[in-house]
Structure formats: structure tokens, C-alpha cells
Amino acid sequence: MQTDHQLDQQLCFALYTAAKSATSAYRESLGEIGLTYTQYVTLLALWERDGRSVSELGEVLHLDSGTLSPLLKRMATTGLIERRREGDDGRRVTIHLTETGRGLQSRVNDIQARLYDAVDMDAEELAMLRTLARRFFESIGDARDGLEGPTR
């Protein structure tokens, strides 16, 4: 099997540059309302379903606790979310939107609309790209799990 080593033929590079461009475009627009990209996706998850546990947020966002904990702390400090201890022993922590966090949704919707309008792709192409990106993510995760082999 012959492999092509040209940079512009590498799938990983195409995905890298596309992701970098997308996050950069969002970063600039989100900065106008004081959000980072990871705060933005965290808010998206909470707008979808408020009151998620910290572990559930980590799973949904694909973030480890070393990244998620400081992120949630900053978001609580800026008044976007509040953390609540749940259960008899208080070990389960759930994350809830504040009025400020809920209030950003319409501004974020405007940013999303502006960015989608700026992309030279129609709705069908964007839907296909999203589907393929998700499928690639799941597939590469399965392949990576298979390459790691049994643990000792």
C-alpha cells in the first residue's frame, strides 16, 4: 500500500485546519460577549438540558475533570452558572444556569446565524459535514480503542 505524504492530501491536516478556522471565527465573535469557546459549548449543553451533573457535562463535552473543573469555576465566578450539591451526602454536583447565563442565549443565536451566513455552504452541505465529522469522531475512537489492546 502506497501512502501519499503530501500535506494537502492528509485528512488529519484538513480536519485540523477546518477546526482551527471554526474555533477562531467563534472565538472572535464570542469574545465580544465575554465568552471563550469552551464556555460557549458548555452553555449550549446547559441550554439543551439545565441541571446536568459535572460528570455528565464532562461526557457530553468530551472534557476531562482537569479541564472542566477550572472552566466551571470561572463560569460560576462570572455569574453564568451555579454549582449545587445534591443528594444525601452532597457528593453529586449539578450545574445550573443563572439568569445571566440564560440571558446570553439570544446573543449567541445571533452570533451563530452570522457565522453560518458567512460560510459558503448550504444547509445540506453543512448537515452532511456535521454528520461525517461525528461519524469520523466515533470511528476514530473505536479504532483507537482497538489499537490500544488489552490492558495489563
PDB file of C-alpha atoms in Angstrom:
ATOM      1  CA  MET A   1       0.000   0.000   0.000  1.00  0.00           C
ATOM      2  CA  GLN A   2       1.404   3.347  -1.059  1.00  0.00           C
ATOM      3  CA  THR A   3       0.721   6.338   1.137  1.00  0.00           C
ATOM      4  CA  ASP A   4       0.579   9.931   0.000  1.00  0.00           C
ATOM      5  CA  HIS A   5       2.758  12.165   2.151  1.00  0.00           C
ATOM      6  CA  GLN A   6       1.683  15.496   0.646  1.00  0.00           C
ATOM      7  CA  LEU A   7       0.337  17.774   3.351  1.00  0.00           C
ATOM      8  CA  ASP A   8      -2.722  18.887   1.384  1.00  0.00           C
ATOM      9  CA  GLN A   9      -3.712  15.232   0.922  1.00  0.00           C
ATOM     10  CA  GLN A  10      -3.739  14.466   4.661  1.00  0.00           C
ATOM     11  CA  LEU A  11      -7.198  14.073   6.205  1.00  0.00           C
ATOM     12  CA  CYS A  12      -5.821  14.920   9.648  1.00  0.00           C
ATOM     13  CA  PHE A  13      -4.494  18.247   8.342  1.00  0.00           C
ATOM     14  CA  ALA A  14      -7.773  19.110   6.616  1.00  0.00           C
ATOM     15  CA  LEU A  15      -9.671  18.386   9.846  1.00  0.00           C
ATOM     16  CA  TYR A  16      -7.130  20.333  11.907  1.00  0.00           C
ATOM     17  CA  THR A  17      -7.291  23.443   9.725  1.00  0.00           C
ATOM     18  CA  ALA A  18     -11.100  23.304   9.492  1.00  0.00           C
ATOM     19  CA  ALA A  19     -11.444  23.006  13.275  1.00  0.00           C
ATOM     20  CA  LYS A  20      -8.898  25.768  13.819  1.00  0.00           C
ATOM     21  CA  SER A  21     -10.767  28.082  11.413  1.00  0.00           C
ATOM     22  CA  ALA A  22     -14.126  27.354  13.012  1.00  0.00           C
ATOM     23  CA  THR A  23     -12.966  27.896  16.588  1.00  0.00           C
ATOM     24  CA  SER A  24     -11.096  31.048  15.556  1.00  0.00           C
ATOM     25  CA  ALA A  25     -14.228  32.507  13.945  1.00  0.00           C
ATOM     26  CA  TYR A  26     -16.265  31.681  17.035  1.00  0.00           C
ATOM     27  CA  ARG A  27     -13.540  32.930  19.392  1.00  0.00           C
ATOM     28  CA  GLU A  28     -13.585  36.409  17.857  1.00  0.00           C
ATOM     29  CA  SER A  29     -17.373  36.725  17.921  1.00  0.00           C
ATOM     30  CA  LEU A  30     -17.770  35.160  21.356  1.00  0.00           C
ATOM     31  CA  GLY A  31     -15.091  37.458  22.744  1.00  0.00           C
ATOM     32  CA  GLU A  32     -17.460  40.354  22.021  1.00  0.00           C
ATOM     33  CA  ILE A  33     -19.819  38.989  24.690  1.00  0.00           C
ATOM     34  CA  GLY A  34     -17.079  37.812  27.047  1.00  0.00           C
ATOM     35  CA  LEU A  35     -17.175  34.071  26.336  1.00  0.00           C
ATOM     36  CA  THR A  36     -14.483  31.584  25.444  1.00  0.00           C
ATOM     37  CA  TYR A  37     -15.233  28.752  23.033  1.00  0.00           C
ATOM     38  CA  THR A  38     -15.335  26.147  25.827  1.00  0.00           C
ATOM     39  CA  GLN A  39     -17.691  28.347  27.861  1.00  0.00           C
ATOM     40  CA  TYR A  40     -19.879  28.625  24.766  1.00  0.00           C
ATOM     41  CA  VAL A  41     -20.158  24.850  24.248  1.00  0.00           C
ATOM     42  CA  THR A  42     -20.803  24.404  27.976  1.00  0.00           C
ATOM     43  CA  LEU A  43     -23.665  26.890  27.765  1.00  0.00           C
ATOM     44  CA  LEU A  44     -25.012  25.054  24.696  1.00  0.00           C
ATOM     45  CA  ALA A  45     -25.104  21.818  26.704  1.00  0.00           C
ATOM     46  CA  LEU A  46     -26.887  23.555  29.593  1.00  0.00           C
ATOM     47  CA  TRP A  47     -29.379  25.344  27.341  1.00  0.00           C
ATOM     48  CA  GLU A  48     -30.164  21.908  25.952  1.00  0.00           C
ATOM     49  CA  ARG A  49     -30.660  20.500  29.455  1.00  0.00           C
ATOM     50  CA  ASP A  50     -30.073  22.559  32.569  1.00  0.00           C
ATOM     51  CA  GLY A  51     -29.012  20.870  35.804  1.00  0.00           C
ATOM     52  CA  ARG A  52     -26.575  18.349  34.341  1.00  0.00           C
ATOM     53  CA  SER A  53     -24.134  16.698  36.697  1.00  0.00           C
ATOM     54  CA  VAL A  54     -20.458  17.606  36.373  1.00  0.00           C
ATOM     55  CA  SER A  55     -19.637  14.086  35.149  1.00  0.00           C
ATOM     56  CA  GLU A  56     -22.409  14.225  32.544  1.00  0.00           C
ATOM     57  CA  LEU A  57     -21.123  17.583  31.284  1.00  0.00           C
ATOM     58  CA  GLY A  58     -17.649  16.084  31.002  1.00  0.00           C
ATOM     59  CA  GLU A  59     -19.005  13.209  28.912  1.00  0.00           C
ATOM     60  CA  VAL A  60     -21.131  15.407  26.652  1.00  0.00           C
ATOM     61  CA  LEU A  61     -18.340  17.944  26.091  1.00  0.00           C
ATOM     62  CA  HIS A  62     -15.538  15.330  25.929  1.00  0.00           C
ATOM     63  CA  LEU A  63     -13.589  17.212  28.614  1.00  0.00           C
ATOM     64  CA  ASP A  64     -11.642  15.681  31.467  1.00  0.00           C
ATOM     65  CA  SER A  65     -12.079  16.906  35.032  1.00  0.00           C
ATOM     66  CA  GLY A  66      -8.747  18.753  34.916  1.00  0.00           C
ATOM     67  CA  THR A  67     -10.163  20.982  32.173  1.00  0.00           C
ATOM     68  CA  LEU A  68     -13.803  21.037  33.254  1.00  0.00           C
ATOM     69  CA  SER A  69     -13.367  21.951  36.939  1.00  0.00           C
ATOM     70  CA  PRO A  70     -11.478  25.232  36.364  1.00  0.00           C
ATOM     71  CA  LEU A  71     -13.840  26.075  33.489  1.00  0.00           C
ATOM     72  CA  LEU A  72     -16.910  25.666  35.712  1.00  0.00           C
ATOM     73  CA  LYS A  73     -15.242  27.611  38.497  1.00  0.00           C
ATOM     74  CA  ARG A  74     -14.592  30.559  36.139  1.00  0.00           C
ATOM     75  CA  MET A  75     -18.154  30.397  34.818  1.00  0.00           C
ATOM     76  CA  ALA A  76     -19.522  30.438  38.370  1.00  0.00           C
ATOM     77  CA  THR A  77     -17.279  33.379  39.262  1.00  0.00           C
ATOM     78  CA  THR A  78     -18.553  35.364  36.275  1.00  0.00           C
ATOM     79  CA  GLY A  79     -22.157  34.572  37.196  1.00  0.00           C
ATOM     80  CA  LEU A  80     -23.069  32.354  34.230  1.00  0.00           C
ATOM     81  CA  ILE A  81     -23.733  29.193  36.236  1.00  0.00           C
ATOM     82  CA  GLU A  82     -24.161  27.984  39.777  1.00  0.00           C
ATOM     83  CA  ARG A  83     -22.997  24.702  41.243  1.00  0.00           C
ATOM     84  CA  ARG A  84     -25.353  22.831  43.569  1.00  0.00           C
ATOM     85  CA  ARG A  85     -24.567  19.896  45.795  1.00  0.00           C
ATOM     86  CA  GLU A  86     -27.227  17.207  45.518  1.00  0.00           C
ATOM     87  CA  GLY A  87     -28.120  14.032  47.376  1.00  0.00           C
ATOM     88  CA  ASP A  88     -27.878  12.996  50.996  1.00  0.00           C
ATOM     89  CA  ASP A  89     -24.101  13.221  51.181  1.00  0.00           C
ATOM     90  CA  GLY A  90     -23.698  16.221  48.852  1.00  0.00           C
ATOM     91  CA  ARG A  91     -21.156  14.441  46.637  1.00  0.00           C
ATOM     92  CA  ARG A  92     -23.144  14.872  43.432  1.00  0.00           C
ATOM     93  CA  VAL A  93     -22.714  18.350  41.966  1.00  0.00           C
ATOM     94  CA  THR A  94     -25.117  19.678  39.346  1.00  0.00           C
ATOM     95  CA  ILE A  95     -24.601  22.738  37.191  1.00  0.00           C
ATOM     96  CA  HIS A  96     -27.422  25.237  36.688  1.00  0.00           C
ATOM     97  CA  LEU A  97     -27.720  28.315  34.528  1.00  0.00           C
ATOM     98  CA  THR A  98     -28.172  31.680  36.202  1.00  0.00           C
ATOM     99  CA  GLU A  99     -30.348  34.403  34.713  1.00  0.00           C
ATOM    100  CA  THR A 100     -27.171  35.857  33.196  1.00  0.00           C
ATOM    101  CA  GLY A 101     -26.292  32.512  31.607  1.00  0.00           C
ATOM    102  CA  ARG A 102     -29.803  32.080  30.228  1.00  0.00           C
ATOM    103  CA  GLY A 103     -29.807  35.668  29.007  1.00  0.00           C
ATOM    104  CA  LEU A 104     -26.851  35.099  26.675  1.00  0.00           C
ATOM    105  CA  GLN A 105     -28.766  32.610  24.541  1.00  0.00           C
ATOM    106  CA  SER A 106     -30.275  35.181  22.161  1.00  0.00           C
ATOM    107  CA  ARG A 107     -26.915  36.914  21.693  1.00  0.00           C
ATOM    108  CA  VAL A 108     -25.275  33.560  20.962  1.00  0.00           C
ATOM    109  CA  ASN A 109     -28.055  32.748  18.481  1.00  0.00           C
ATOM    110  CA  ASP A 110     -27.206  35.980  16.643  1.00  0.00           C
ATOM    111  CA  ILE A 111     -23.522  35.037  16.527  1.00  0.00           C
ATOM    112  CA  GLN A 112     -24.337  31.550  15.224  1.00  0.00           C
ATOM    113  CA  ALA A 113     -26.573  32.996  12.498  1.00  0.00           C
ATOM    114  CA  ARG A 114     -23.894  35.492  11.466  1.00  0.00           C
ATOM    115  CA  LEU A 115     -21.236  32.775  11.236  1.00  0.00           C
ATOM    116  CA  TYR A 116     -23.474  30.349   9.326  1.00  0.00           C
ATOM    117  CA  ASP A 117     -24.316  33.130   6.860  1.00  0.00           C
ATOM    118  CA  ALA A 118     -20.601  33.796   6.320  1.00  0.00           C
ATOM    119  CA  VAL A 119     -19.875  30.168   5.359  1.00  0.00           C
ATOM    120  CA  ASP A 120     -20.126  29.450   1.642  1.00  0.00           C
ATOM    121  CA  MET A 121     -22.026  26.177   2.118  1.00  0.00           C
ATOM    122  CA  ASP A 122     -25.748  25.476   2.008  1.00  0.00           C
ATOM    123  CA  ALA A 123     -27.712  23.846   4.827  1.00  0.00           C
ATOM    124  CA  GLU A 124     -27.496  20.388   3.213  1.00  0.00           C
ATOM    125  CA  GLU A 125     -23.704  20.586   2.877  1.00  0.00           C
ATOM    126  CA  LEU A 126     -23.349  21.741   6.486  1.00  0.00           C
ATOM    127  CA  ALA A 127     -25.580  18.906   7.694  1.00  0.00           C
ATOM    128  CA  MET A 128     -23.505  16.391   5.726  1.00  0.00           C
ATOM    129  CA  LEU A 129     -20.263  17.838   7.102  1.00  0.00           C
ATOM    130  CA  ARG A 130     -21.609  17.596  10.668  1.00  0.00           C
ATOM    131  CA  THR A 131     -22.752  14.003  10.095  1.00  0.00           C
ATOM    132  CA  LEU A 132     -19.400  12.982   8.619  1.00  0.00           C
ATOM    133  CA  ALA A 133     -17.459  14.727  11.407  1.00  0.00           C
ATOM    134  CA  ARG A 134     -19.485  12.886  14.063  1.00  0.00           C
ATOM    135  CA  ARG A 135     -19.064   9.597  12.225  1.00  0.00           C
ATOM    136  CA  PHE A 136     -15.314  10.182  11.915  1.00  0.00           C
ATOM    137  CA  PHE A 137     -15.063  11.016  15.630  1.00  0.00           C
ATOM    138  CA  GLU A 138     -16.904   7.828  16.594  1.00  0.00           C
ATOM    139  CA  SER A 139     -14.953   5.733  14.097  1.00  0.00           C
ATOM    140  CA  ILE A 140     -11.534   7.017  15.126  1.00  0.00           C
ATOM    141  CA  GLY A 141     -12.470   6.489  18.781  1.00  0.00           C
ATOM    142  CA  ASP A 142     -13.390   2.875  18.032  1.00  0.00           C
ATOM    143  CA  ALA A 143     -10.176   2.394  16.011  1.00  0.00           C
ATOM    144  CA  ARG A 144      -8.072   3.943  18.790  1.00  0.00           C
ATOM    145  CA  ASP A 145      -9.695   1.645  21.358  1.00  0.00           C
ATOM    146  CA  GLY A 146      -8.853  -1.344  19.155  1.00  0.00           C
ATOM    147  CA  LEU A 147      -5.230  -0.247  18.743  1.00  0.00           C
ATOM    148  CA  GLU A 148      -4.645   0.107  22.464  1.00  0.00           C
ATOM    149  CA  GLY A 149      -5.260  -3.597  23.007  1.00  0.00           C
ATOM    150  CA  PRO A 150      -5.808  -5.260  26.350  1.00  0.00           C
ATOM    151  CA  THR A 151      -4.508  -3.560  29.466  1.00  0.00           C
ATOM    152  CA  ARG A 152      -2.179  -5.433  31.794  1.00  0.00           C
TER     153      ARG A 152
END
